[in-house]
């Protein structure tokens, strides 16, 4: 009988000082020529991890020497305090999943560590990119998200006194496509010394995008939610065939499911999130685009997206 070898758990740290010290020690302990560039990865999360997060961390592991994962439920990006309190917290399960995915360090700070003076007085604005789609439905959400991501990118950066050269990258899931576009723009506009890596959406065998919120769906609601990915794949099939997209057909498909209330279904430029300046509904699709969808399924709000073309 084969006895399974236990997977070592990642070290959990609670303060920025502990994170910096542990990161430096791990980077300097990477074997090889001291002049070789070490690869450091940060994977910011809000916990309640699922298989999609596991894929995210494994992607970072495959490309990095040291992998740090943050677990922090950020109050500032919740419009409804009840939603913040309801957000699942599963720290023991999260650490177990991260052990299997190959994380080295888990940064799990208290709120007072991230916001020692309470709500910050100076924040980063998400601008026009944050005012539409999810930003329109959840005003202030993306400004709150940037407040913590801006800090986490600093916290996770290689310490200045690290004695080896380091390449630093942060990993985000493509599922939150608007968030990803906004973070990329912040990093570019504010000249953050970090690369941003996007990892494709992980779906259930039937196509539902994995999300921490899926656990709130009942069986009938989970079945109904599949219409969102079906609508996106319909658009992808047409884009791949260079046919007119006819988004109204995808909207009609979603409308056929009574348990799903559509918020938006839009096809936009992947970088600017602006409506496409080409590909009229009756002309063949060319180029690249991003289809974004959000809907209420029972009491649960779900988002999904699909890259088109390219």
PDB file of C-alpha atoms in Angstrom:
ATOM      1  CA  UNK A   1       0.000   0.000   0.000  1.00  0.00           C
ATOM      2  CA  UNK A   2       1.301   3.458  -0.910  1.00  0.00           C
ATOM      3  CA  UNK A   3       1.372   5.866   2.021  1.00  0.00           C
ATOM      4  CA  UNK A   4       0.621   9.429   0.859  1.00  0.00           C
ATOM      5  CA  UNK A   5       3.349  11.955   1.561  1.00  0.00           C
ATOM      6  CA  UNK A   6       1.878  14.909   3.491  1.00  0.00           C
ATOM      7  CA  UNK A   7       2.091  18.254   1.715  1.00  0.00           C
ATOM      8  CA  UNK A   8       3.902  20.865   3.814  1.00  0.00           C
ATOM      9  CA  UNK A   9       1.636  23.719   4.813  1.00  0.00           C
ATOM     10  CA  UNK A  10       2.689  27.222   3.794  1.00  0.00           C
ATOM     11  CA  UNK A  11       3.860  29.517   6.545  1.00  0.00           C
ATOM     12  CA  UNK A  12       1.134  31.940   7.669  1.00  0.00           C
ATOM     13  CA  UNK A  13       2.223  35.482   8.582  1.00  0.00           C
ATOM     14  CA  UNK A  14       0.058  38.273   9.958  1.00  0.00           C
ATOM     15  CA  UNK A  15       2.095  41.470   9.670  1.00  0.00           C
ATOM     16  CA  UNK A  16       3.866  43.292   6.860  1.00  0.00           C
ATOM     17  CA  UNK A  17       7.147  43.076   8.775  1.00  0.00           C
ATOM     18  CA  UNK A  18       6.811  39.286   9.047  1.00  0.00           C
ATOM     19  CA  UNK A  19       5.925  39.060   5.361  1.00  0.00           C
ATOM     20  CA  UNK A  20       8.952  41.095   4.288  1.00  0.00           C
ATOM     21  CA  UNK A  21      11.339  39.102   6.482  1.00  0.00           C
ATOM     22  CA  UNK A  22       9.957  35.747   5.342  1.00  0.00           C
ATOM     23  CA  UNK A  23       9.971  36.765   1.679  1.00  0.00           C
ATOM     24  CA  UNK A  24      13.575  37.918   1.859  1.00  0.00           C
ATOM     25  CA  UNK A  25      14.666  34.672   3.535  1.00  0.00           C
ATOM     26  CA  UNK A  26      12.927  32.537   0.925  1.00  0.00           C
ATOM     27  CA  UNK A  27      14.324  34.519  -2.004  1.00  0.00           C
ATOM     28  CA  UNK A  28      17.857  34.343  -0.682  1.00  0.00           C
ATOM     29  CA  UNK A  29      17.496  30.599  -0.023  1.00  0.00           C
ATOM     30  CA  UNK A  30      16.573  29.767  -3.625  1.00  0.00           C
ATOM     31  CA  UNK A  31      19.348  27.475  -4.855  1.00  0.00           C
ATOM     32  CA  UNK A  32      21.573  28.428  -7.754  1.00  0.00           C
ATOM     33  CA  UNK A  33      23.896  31.205  -8.806  1.00  0.00           C
ATOM     34  CA  UNK A  34      23.391  34.254  -6.522  1.00  0.00           C
ATOM     35  CA  UNK A  35      23.382  36.413  -9.651  1.00  0.00           C
ATOM     36  CA  UNK A  36      20.417  34.551 -11.181  1.00  0.00           C
ATOM     37  CA  UNK A  37      17.166  36.480 -11.119  1.00  0.00           C
ATOM     38  CA  UNK A  38      14.704  35.017  -8.625  1.00  0.00           C
ATOM     39  CA  UNK A  39      11.008  34.981  -9.512  1.00  0.00           C
ATOM     40  CA  UNK A  40       8.548  36.221  -6.876  1.00  0.00           C
ATOM     41  CA  UNK A  41       4.768  35.852  -7.270  1.00  0.00           C
ATOM     42  CA  UNK A  42       1.959  37.480  -5.309  1.00  0.00           C
ATOM     43  CA  UNK A  43      -1.588  36.089  -5.571  1.00  0.00           C
ATOM     44  CA  UNK A  44      -4.071  38.470  -3.872  1.00  0.00           C
ATOM     45  CA  UNK A  45      -7.331  36.821  -2.750  1.00  0.00           C
ATOM     46  CA  UNK A  46     -10.209  37.388  -0.342  1.00  0.00           C
ATOM     47  CA  UNK A  47     -10.160  33.791   0.835  1.00  0.00           C
ATOM     48  CA  UNK A  48     -13.088  31.356   0.517  1.00  0.00           C
ATOM     49  CA  UNK A  49     -10.838  29.645  -1.996  1.00  0.00           C
ATOM     50  CA  UNK A  50     -12.035  27.146  -4.591  1.00  0.00           C
ATOM     51  CA  UNK A  51     -10.536  25.154  -7.465  1.00  0.00           C
ATOM     52  CA  UNK A  52     -10.204  28.295  -9.575  1.00  0.00           C
ATOM     53  CA  UNK A  53      -7.915  29.819  -6.961  1.00  0.00           C
ATOM     54  CA  UNK A  54      -5.965  26.569  -6.909  1.00  0.00           C
ATOM     55  CA  UNK A  55      -5.346  26.920 -10.633  1.00  0.00           C
ATOM     56  CA  UNK A  56      -4.297  30.539 -10.097  1.00  0.00           C
ATOM     57  CA  UNK A  57      -1.726  29.548  -7.461  1.00  0.00           C
ATOM     58  CA  UNK A  58      -0.463  26.588  -9.479  1.00  0.00           C
ATOM     59  CA  UNK A  59       0.073  28.896 -12.444  1.00  0.00           C
ATOM     60  CA  UNK A  60       2.141  31.183 -10.225  1.00  0.00           C
ATOM     61  CA  UNK A  61       4.021  28.171  -8.828  1.00  0.00           C
ATOM     62  CA  UNK A  62       4.963  26.956 -12.308  1.00  0.00           C
ATOM     63  CA  UNK A  63       6.534  30.322 -13.147  1.00  0.00           C
ATOM     64  CA  UNK A  64       8.024  31.361  -9.812  1.00  0.00           C
ATOM     65  CA  UNK A  65      10.589  30.471  -7.171  1.00  0.00           C
ATOM     66  CA  UNK A  66       8.575  31.975  -4.282  1.00  0.00           C
ATOM     67  CA  UNK A  67       4.767  32.205  -4.148  1.00  0.00           C
ATOM     68  CA  UNK A  68       2.943  34.449  -1.670  1.00  0.00           C
ATOM     69  CA  UNK A  69      -0.860  34.352  -1.343  1.00  0.00           C
ATOM     70  CA  UNK A  70      -2.797  37.002   0.554  1.00  0.00           C
ATOM     71  CA  UNK A  71      -6.084  36.261   2.349  1.00  0.00           C
ATOM     72  CA  UNK A  72      -7.935  39.447   3.252  1.00  0.00           C
ATOM     73  CA  UNK A  73     -11.635  40.299   3.053  1.00  0.00           C
ATOM     74  CA  UNK A  74     -11.554  43.965   2.102  1.00  0.00           C
ATOM     75  CA  UNK A  75     -14.398  45.903   3.688  1.00  0.00           C
ATOM     76  CA  UNK A  76     -13.899  48.903   1.373  1.00  0.00           C
ATOM     77  CA  UNK A  77     -15.119  47.119  -1.753  1.00  0.00           C
ATOM     78  CA  UNK A  78     -18.470  46.052  -0.291  1.00  0.00           C
ATOM     79  CA  UNK A  79     -21.385  48.420  -0.836  1.00  0.00           C
ATOM     80  CA  UNK A  80     -23.641  46.567   1.563  1.00  0.00           C
ATOM     81  CA  UNK A  81     -22.249  45.889   5.077  1.00  0.00           C
ATOM     82  CA  UNK A  82     -24.432  42.771   5.218  1.00  0.00           C
ATOM     83  CA  UNK A  83     -22.662  41.432   2.125  1.00  0.00           C
ATOM     84  CA  UNK A  84     -19.323  41.992   3.845  1.00  0.00           C
ATOM     85  CA  UNK A  85     -20.450  40.097   6.942  1.00  0.00           C
ATOM     86  CA  UNK A  86     -21.937  37.327   4.810  1.00  0.00           C
ATOM     87  CA  UNK A  87     -18.798  36.788   2.746  1.00  0.00           C
ATOM     88  CA  UNK A  88     -17.519  33.286   3.617  1.00  0.00           C
ATOM     89  CA  UNK A  89     -14.401  32.975   5.757  1.00  0.00           C
ATOM     90  CA  UNK A  90     -12.758  29.541   5.595  1.00  0.00           C
ATOM     91  CA  UNK A  91      -9.124  30.074   6.678  1.00  0.00           C
ATOM     92  CA  UNK A  92      -8.311  26.455   7.589  1.00  0.00           C
ATOM     93  CA  UNK A  93      -9.699  25.132   4.301  1.00  0.00           C
ATOM     94  CA  UNK A  94      -7.906  27.929   2.436  1.00  0.00           C
ATOM     95  CA  UNK A  95      -4.508  27.025   3.896  1.00  0.00           C
ATOM     96  CA  UNK A  96      -5.095  23.355   3.104  1.00  0.00           C
ATOM     97  CA  UNK A  97      -5.915  24.197  -0.521  1.00  0.00           C
ATOM     98  CA  UNK A  98      -2.854  26.440  -0.767  1.00  0.00           C
ATOM     99  CA  UNK A  99      -0.630  23.671   0.563  1.00  0.00           C
ATOM    100  CA  UNK A 100      -1.791  21.435  -2.262  1.00  0.00           C
ATOM    101  CA  UNK A 101      -1.294  24.216  -4.818  1.00  0.00           C
ATOM    102  CA  UNK A 102       2.274  24.921  -3.734  1.00  0.00           C
ATOM    103  CA  UNK A 103       2.121  28.290  -1.942  1.00  0.00           C
ATOM    104  CA  UNK A 104       5.142  29.179   0.193  1.00  0.00           C
ATOM    105  CA  UNK A 105       3.690  31.999   2.289  1.00  0.00           C
ATOM    106  CA  UNK A 106       0.188  33.074   3.285  1.00  0.00           C
ATOM    107  CA  UNK A 107      -0.273  36.716   4.289  1.00  0.00           C
ATOM    108  CA  UNK A 108      -3.443  36.853   6.406  1.00  0.00           C
ATOM    109  CA  UNK A 109      -3.461  40.260   8.121  1.00  0.00           C
ATOM    110  CA  UNK A 110      -6.016  41.744  10.480  1.00  0.00           C
ATOM    111  CA  UNK A 111      -7.894  44.781   9.210  1.00  0.00           C
ATOM    112  CA  UNK A 112      -5.897  46.993  11.589  1.00  0.00           C
ATOM    113  CA  UNK A 113      -2.674  45.917   9.857  1.00  0.00           C
ATOM    114  CA  UNK A 114      -3.925  46.956   6.415  1.00  0.00           C
ATOM    115  CA  UNK A 115      -5.822  50.064   7.547  1.00  0.00           C
ATOM    116  CA  UNK A 116      -4.126  51.142  10.793  1.00  0.00           C
ATOM    117  CA  UNK A 117      -5.857  54.547  10.789  1.00  0.00           C
ATOM    118  CA  UNK A 118      -9.236  53.233   9.736  1.00  0.00           C
ATOM    119  CA  UNK A 119     -10.703  54.071   6.347  1.00  0.00           C
ATOM    120  CA  UNK A 120      -7.946  55.758   4.284  1.00  0.00           C
ATOM    121  CA  UNK A 121      -8.340  59.458   3.525  1.00  0.00           C
ATOM    122  CA  UNK A 122      -6.314  59.283   0.299  1.00  0.00           C
ATOM    123  CA  UNK A 123      -7.177  56.557  -2.219  1.00  0.00           C
ATOM    124  CA  UNK A 124      -6.675  55.658  -5.869  1.00  0.00           C
ATOM    125  CA  UNK A 125      -9.591  56.375  -8.189  1.00  0.00           C
ATOM    126  CA  UNK A 126     -10.646  53.815 -10.763  1.00  0.00           C
ATOM    127  CA  UNK A 127     -11.810  56.696 -13.016  1.00  0.00           C
ATOM    128  CA  UNK A 128     -13.978  56.042 -16.048  1.00  0.00           C
ATOM    129  CA  UNK A 129     -13.037  52.358 -16.097  1.00  0.00           C
ATOM    130  CA  UNK A 130     -14.665  51.905 -12.701  1.00  0.00           C
ATOM    131  CA  UNK A 131     -17.893  53.769 -13.370  1.00  0.00           C
ATOM    132  CA  UNK A 132     -19.495  51.278 -15.752  1.00  0.00           C
ATOM    133  CA  UNK A 133     -20.712  47.684 -15.546  1.00  0.00           C
ATOM    134  CA  UNK A 134     -19.899  46.434 -12.035  1.00  0.00           C
ATOM    135  CA  UNK A 135     -19.011  49.980 -10.998  1.00  0.00           C
ATOM    136  CA  UNK A 136     -22.457  51.221 -12.009  1.00  0.00           C
ATOM    137  CA  UNK A 137     -24.157  48.437 -10.064  1.00  0.00           C
ATOM    138  CA  UNK A 138     -21.827  48.752  -7.069  1.00  0.00           C
ATOM    139  CA  UNK A 139     -20.724  52.408  -6.786  1.00  0.00           C
ATOM    140  CA  UNK A 140     -17.312  52.775  -5.156  1.00  0.00           C
ATOM    141  CA  UNK A 141     -16.531  49.064  -5.440  1.00  0.00           C
ATOM    142  CA  UNK A 142     -13.490  49.463  -7.654  1.00  0.00           C
ATOM    143  CA  UNK A 143     -12.063  52.384  -5.691  1.00  0.00           C
ATOM    144  CA  UNK A 144     -12.243  50.183  -2.600  1.00  0.00           C
ATOM    145  CA  UNK A 145     -10.641  47.316  -4.486  1.00  0.00           C
ATOM    146  CA  UNK A 146      -7.766  49.508  -5.673  1.00  0.00           C
ATOM    147  CA  UNK A 147      -7.202  50.785  -2.140  1.00  0.00           C
ATOM    148  CA  UNK A 148      -6.252  47.322  -0.969  1.00  0.00           C
ATOM    149  CA  UNK A 149      -4.560  46.094  -4.168  1.00  0.00           C
ATOM    150  CA  UNK A 150      -2.314  49.174  -4.182  1.00  0.00           C
ATOM    151  CA  UNK A 151      -1.216  48.268  -0.656  1.00  0.00           C
ATOM    152  CA  UNK A 152      -0.860  44.539  -1.313  1.00  0.00           C
ATOM    153  CA  UNK A 153       1.366  45.149  -4.331  1.00  0.00           C
ATOM    154  CA  UNK A 154       3.665  47.175  -2.059  1.00  0.00           C
ATOM    155  CA  UNK A 155       3.520  44.635   0.766  1.00  0.00           C
ATOM    156  CA  UNK A 156       4.321  41.723  -1.540  1.00  0.00           C
ATOM    157  CA  UNK A 157       7.200  43.429  -3.351  1.00  0.00           C
ATOM    158  CA  UNK A 158      10.720  42.098  -2.746  1.00  0.00           C
ATOM    159  CA  UNK A 159      12.369  43.903   0.175  1.00  0.00           C
ATOM    160  CA  UNK A 160      14.884  46.532  -0.921  1.00  0.00           C
ATOM    161  CA  UNK A 161      17.645  44.861   1.081  1.00  0.00           C
ATOM    162  CA  UNK A 162      17.183  41.448  -0.568  1.00  0.00           C
ATOM    163  CA  UNK A 163      20.631  40.392  -1.732  1.00  0.00           C
ATOM    164  CA  UNK A 164      19.575  38.815  -5.043  1.00  0.00           C
ATOM    165  CA  UNK A 165      17.930  40.186  -8.244  1.00  0.00           C
ATOM    166  CA  UNK A 166      14.158  39.593  -8.291  1.00  0.00           C
ATOM    167  CA  UNK A 167      11.448  39.599 -10.955  1.00  0.00           C
ATOM    168  CA  UNK A 168       8.091  40.420  -9.340  1.00  0.00           C
ATOM    169  CA  UNK A 169       4.671  39.493 -10.755  1.00  0.00           C
ATOM    170  CA  UNK A 170       1.109  39.523  -9.380  1.00  0.00           C
ATOM    171  CA  UNK A 171      -1.451  36.969 -10.543  1.00  0.00           C
ATOM    172  CA  UNK A 172      -5.163  37.664 -11.025  1.00  0.00           C
ATOM    173  CA  UNK A 173      -7.999  35.617 -12.469  1.00  0.00           C
ATOM    174  CA  UNK A 174      -9.577  36.563 -15.798  1.00  0.00           C
ATOM    175  CA  UNK A 175     -13.017  35.961 -14.271  1.00  0.00           C
ATOM    176  CA  UNK A 176     -13.000  39.483 -12.791  1.00  0.00           C
ATOM    177  CA  UNK A 177     -12.192  40.993 -16.166  1.00  0.00           C
ATOM    178  CA  UNK A 178     -13.123  44.577 -15.315  1.00  0.00           C
ATOM    179  CA  UNK A 179     -11.093  44.402 -12.121  1.00  0.00           C
ATOM    180  CA  UNK A 180      -8.129  43.030 -14.066  1.00  0.00           C
ATOM    181  CA  UNK A 181      -8.332  45.844 -16.645  1.00  0.00           C
ATOM    182  CA  UNK A 182      -8.457  48.470 -13.881  1.00  0.00           C
ATOM    183  CA  UNK A 183      -5.515  46.975 -12.001  1.00  0.00           C
ATOM    184  CA  UNK A 184      -3.451  46.841 -15.177  1.00  0.00           C
ATOM    185  CA  UNK A 185      -4.224  50.486 -15.826  1.00  0.00           C
ATOM    186  CA  UNK A 186      -3.296  51.509 -12.265  1.00  0.00           C
ATOM    187  CA  UNK A 187       0.017  49.639 -12.529  1.00  0.00           C
ATOM    188  CA  UNK A 188       0.718  51.318 -15.868  1.00  0.00           C
ATOM    189  CA  UNK A 189      -0.425  54.828 -14.946  1.00  0.00           C
ATOM    190  CA  UNK A 190       1.316  54.863 -11.546  1.00  0.00           C
ATOM    191  CA  UNK A 191       4.445  52.996 -12.720  1.00  0.00           C
ATOM    192  CA  UNK A 192       4.286  50.138 -10.234  1.00  0.00           C
ATOM    193  CA  UNK A 193       7.363  47.898 -10.592  1.00  0.00           C
ATOM    194  CA  UNK A 194       5.345  44.707 -10.977  1.00  0.00           C
ATOM    195  CA  UNK A 195       4.132  42.588 -13.862  1.00  0.00           C
ATOM    196  CA  UNK A 196       0.475  41.568 -14.003  1.00  0.00           C
ATOM    197  CA  UNK A 197      -0.320  38.009 -15.096  1.00  0.00           C
ATOM    198  CA  UNK A 198      -3.859  36.922 -15.997  1.00  0.00           C
ATOM    199  CA  UNK A 199      -4.997  33.318 -15.550  1.00  0.00           C
ATOM    200  CA  UNK A 200      -7.996  32.044 -17.574  1.00  0.00           C
ATOM    201  CA  UNK A 201     -11.374  31.327 -15.975  1.00  0.00           C
ATOM    202  CA  UNK A 202     -11.863  27.891 -14.434  1.00  0.00           C
ATOM    203  CA  UNK A 203     -15.310  26.419 -15.089  1.00  0.00           C
ATOM    204  CA  UNK A 204     -17.304  23.500 -13.757  1.00  0.00           C
ATOM    205  CA  UNK A 205     -17.713  20.535 -16.122  1.00  0.00           C
ATOM    206  CA  UNK A 206     -21.006  22.080 -17.268  1.00  0.00           C
ATOM    207  CA  UNK A 207     -19.545  25.531 -17.851  1.00  0.00           C
ATOM    208  CA  UNK A 208     -20.386  27.585 -14.760  1.00  0.00           C
ATOM    209  CA  UNK A 209     -17.514  29.944 -13.872  1.00  0.00           C
ATOM    210  CA  UNK A 210     -16.175  29.014 -10.437  1.00  0.00           C
ATOM    211  CA  UNK A 211     -16.843  31.660  -7.798  1.00  0.00           C
ATOM    212  CA  UNK A 212     -16.837  31.908  -4.017  1.00  0.00           C
ATOM    213  CA  UNK A 213     -20.462  33.033  -4.332  1.00  0.00           C
ATOM    214  CA  UNK A 214     -21.572  29.816  -6.044  1.00  0.00           C
ATOM    215  CA  UNK A 215     -21.885  28.164  -2.630  1.00  0.00           C
ATOM    216  CA  UNK A 216     -24.929  30.368  -1.972  1.00  0.00           C
ATOM    217  CA  UNK A 217     -26.812  28.926  -4.977  1.00  0.00           C
ATOM    218  CA  UNK A 218     -29.479  26.321  -4.430  1.00  0.00           C
ATOM    219  CA  UNK A 219     -29.622  23.338  -6.766  1.00  0.00           C
ATOM    220  CA  UNK A 220     -32.292  24.902  -8.971  1.00  0.00           C
ATOM    221  CA  UNK A 221     -30.449  28.238  -9.057  1.00  0.00           C
ATOM    222  CA  UNK A 222     -27.139  26.566  -9.946  1.00  0.00           C
ATOM    223  CA  UNK A 223     -28.867  24.866 -12.854  1.00  0.00           C
ATOM    224  CA  UNK A 224     -30.399  28.162 -13.985  1.00  0.00           C
ATOM    225  CA  UNK A 225     -27.043  29.958 -13.758  1.00  0.00           C
ATOM    226  CA  UNK A 226     -25.651  27.774 -16.541  1.00  0.00           C
ATOM    227  CA  UNK A 227     -27.513  29.955 -19.032  1.00  0.00           C
ATOM    228  CA  UNK A 228     -24.883  32.683 -18.526  1.00  0.00           C
ATOM    229  CA  UNK A 229     -22.007  30.596 -19.864  1.00  0.00           C
ATOM    230  CA  UNK A 230     -24.220  29.205 -22.630  1.00  0.00           C
ATOM    231  CA  UNK A 231     -24.907  32.762 -23.787  1.00  0.00           C
ATOM    232  CA  UNK A 232     -21.187  33.598 -23.742  1.00  0.00           C
ATOM    233  CA  UNK A 233     -20.237  30.454 -25.654  1.00  0.00           C
ATOM    234  CA  UNK A 234     -22.875  31.313 -28.253  1.00  0.00           C
ATOM    235  CA  UNK A 235     -21.085  34.617 -28.850  1.00  0.00           C
ATOM    236  CA  UNK A 236     -17.712  32.866 -28.933  1.00  0.00           C
ATOM    237  CA  UNK A 237     -18.905  30.381 -31.554  1.00  0.00           C
ATOM    238  CA  UNK A 238     -20.059  33.233 -33.772  1.00  0.00           C
ATOM    239  CA  UNK A 239     -16.856  35.205 -33.226  1.00  0.00           C
ATOM    240  CA  UNK A 240     -14.720  32.148 -34.053  1.00  0.00           C
ATOM    241  CA  UNK A 241     -16.736  31.668 -37.248  1.00  0.00           C
ATOM    242  CA  UNK A 242     -16.448  35.393 -38.114  1.00  0.00           C
ATOM    243  CA  UNK A 243     -20.225  35.710 -38.108  1.00  0.00           C
ATOM    244  CA  UNK A 244     -22.265  38.698 -36.883  1.00  0.00           C
ATOM    245  CA  UNK A 245     -22.503  38.417 -33.082  1.00  0.00           C
ATOM    246  CA  UNK A 246     -26.166  39.449 -32.735  1.00  0.00           C
ATOM    247  CA  UNK A 247     -25.906  39.946 -28.982  1.00  0.00           C
ATOM    248  CA  UNK A 248     -29.700  40.139 -28.749  1.00  0.00           C
ATOM    249  CA  UNK A 249     -29.840  36.376 -29.343  1.00  0.00           C
ATOM    250  CA  UNK A 250     -27.660  35.775 -26.281  1.00  0.00           C
ATOM    251  CA  UNK A 251     -29.816  38.186 -24.286  1.00  0.00           C
ATOM    252  CA  UNK A 252     -32.935  36.289 -25.354  1.00  0.00           C
ATOM    253  CA  UNK A 253     -31.343  33.022 -24.243  1.00  0.00           C
ATOM    254  CA  UNK A 254     -30.749  34.453 -20.771  1.00  0.00           C
ATOM    255  CA  UNK A 255     -34.255  35.924 -20.659  1.00  0.00           C
ATOM    256  CA  UNK A 256     -35.664  32.457 -21.280  1.00  0.00           C
ATOM    257  CA  UNK A 257     -34.507  31.408 -17.800  1.00  0.00           C
ATOM    258  CA  UNK A 258     -37.008  32.847 -15.258  1.00  0.00           C
ATOM    259  CA  UNK A 259     -34.677  32.492 -12.261  1.00  0.00           C
ATOM    260  CA  UNK A 260     -32.051  34.731 -13.888  1.00  0.00           C
ATOM    261  CA  UNK A 261     -32.409  38.522 -14.017  1.00  0.00           C
ATOM    262  CA  UNK A 262     -29.923  40.055 -16.455  1.00  0.00           C
ATOM    263  CA  UNK A 263     -28.085  43.224 -15.420  1.00  0.00           C
ATOM    264  CA  UNK A 264     -25.925  43.634 -18.514  1.00  0.00           C
ATOM    265  CA  UNK A 265     -24.476  41.724 -21.449  1.00  0.00           C
ATOM    266  CA  UNK A 266     -22.003  43.835 -23.412  1.00  0.00           C
ATOM    267  CA  UNK A 267     -19.232  43.299 -25.957  1.00  0.00           C
ATOM    268  CA  UNK A 268     -16.348  45.739 -25.412  1.00  0.00           C
ATOM    269  CA  UNK A 269     -12.723  46.491 -26.165  1.00  0.00           C
ATOM    270  CA  UNK A 270     -10.622  44.305 -23.789  1.00  0.00           C
ATOM    271  CA  UNK A 271      -8.286  47.132 -22.756  1.00  0.00           C
ATOM    272  CA  UNK A 272     -10.543  50.175 -22.494  1.00  0.00           C
ATOM    273  CA  UNK A 273     -13.897  48.460 -21.825  1.00  0.00           C
ATOM    274  CA  UNK A 274     -15.406  50.865 -24.352  1.00  0.00           C
ATOM    275  CA  UNK A 275     -18.017  49.720 -26.886  1.00  0.00           C
ATOM    276  CA  UNK A 276     -16.453  48.363 -30.050  1.00  0.00           C
ATOM    277  CA  UNK A 277     -15.927  50.853 -32.840  1.00  0.00           C
ATOM    278  CA  UNK A 278     -16.386  48.079 -35.406  1.00  0.00           C
ATOM    279  CA  UNK A 279     -18.325  44.827 -35.834  1.00  0.00           C
ATOM    280  CA  UNK A 280     -21.841  46.135 -36.314  1.00  0.00           C
ATOM    281  CA  UNK A 281     -24.486  43.543 -35.454  1.00  0.00           C
ATOM    282  CA  UNK A 282     -25.030  42.600 -39.074  1.00  0.00           C
ATOM    283  CA  UNK A 283     -21.381  42.477 -40.224  1.00  0.00           C
ATOM    284  CA  UNK A 284     -18.851  39.622 -39.771  1.00  0.00           C
ATOM    285  CA  UNK A 285     -16.894  39.735 -36.517  1.00  0.00           C
ATOM    286  CA  UNK A 286     -13.181  40.489 -36.796  1.00  0.00           C
ATOM    287  CA  UNK A 287     -10.488  41.511 -34.324  1.00  0.00           C
ATOM    288  CA  UNK A 288     -10.674  41.019 -30.578  1.00  0.00           C
ATOM    289  CA  UNK A 289     -13.314  41.789 -27.969  1.00  0.00           C
ATOM    290  CA  UNK A 290     -14.532  40.841 -24.528  1.00  0.00           C
ATOM    291  CA  UNK A 291     -18.090  39.790 -23.719  1.00  0.00           C
ATOM    292  CA  UNK A 292     -19.144  40.749 -20.185  1.00  0.00           C
ATOM    293  CA  UNK A 293     -22.249  39.518 -18.379  1.00  0.00           C
ATOM    294  CA  UNK A 294     -23.738  40.055 -14.929  1.00  0.00           C
ATOM    295  CA  UNK A 295     -27.011  38.750 -13.566  1.00  0.00           C
ATOM    296  CA  UNK A 296     -28.924  38.109 -10.382  1.00  0.00           C
ATOM    297  CA  UNK A 297     -29.645  34.426  -9.803  1.00  0.00           C
ATOM    298  CA  UNK A 298     -31.961  34.187  -6.842  1.00  0.00           C
ATOM    299  CA  UNK A 299     -30.240  36.252  -4.155  1.00  0.00           C
ATOM    300  CA  UNK A 300     -26.767  35.800  -5.691  1.00  0.00           C
ATOM    301  CA  UNK A 301     -25.130  38.192  -8.138  1.00  0.00           C
ATOM    302  CA  UNK A 302     -22.874  36.416 -10.654  1.00  0.00           C
ATOM    303  CA  UNK A 303     -20.471  37.760 -13.250  1.00  0.00           C
ATOM    304  CA  UNK A 304     -18.762  36.033 -16.149  1.00  0.00           C
ATOM    305  CA  UNK A 305     -16.936  36.949 -19.330  1.00  0.00           C
ATOM    306  CA  UNK A 306     -15.528  35.514 -22.528  1.00  0.00           C
ATOM    307  CA  UNK A 307     -12.643  36.720 -24.730  1.00  0.00           C
ATOM    308  CA  UNK A 308     -13.715  36.852 -28.369  1.00  0.00           C
ATOM    309  CA  UNK A 309     -11.439  36.586 -31.398  1.00  0.00           C
ATOM    310  CA  UNK A 310      -7.673  36.678 -31.435  1.00  0.00           C
TER     311      UNK A 310
END
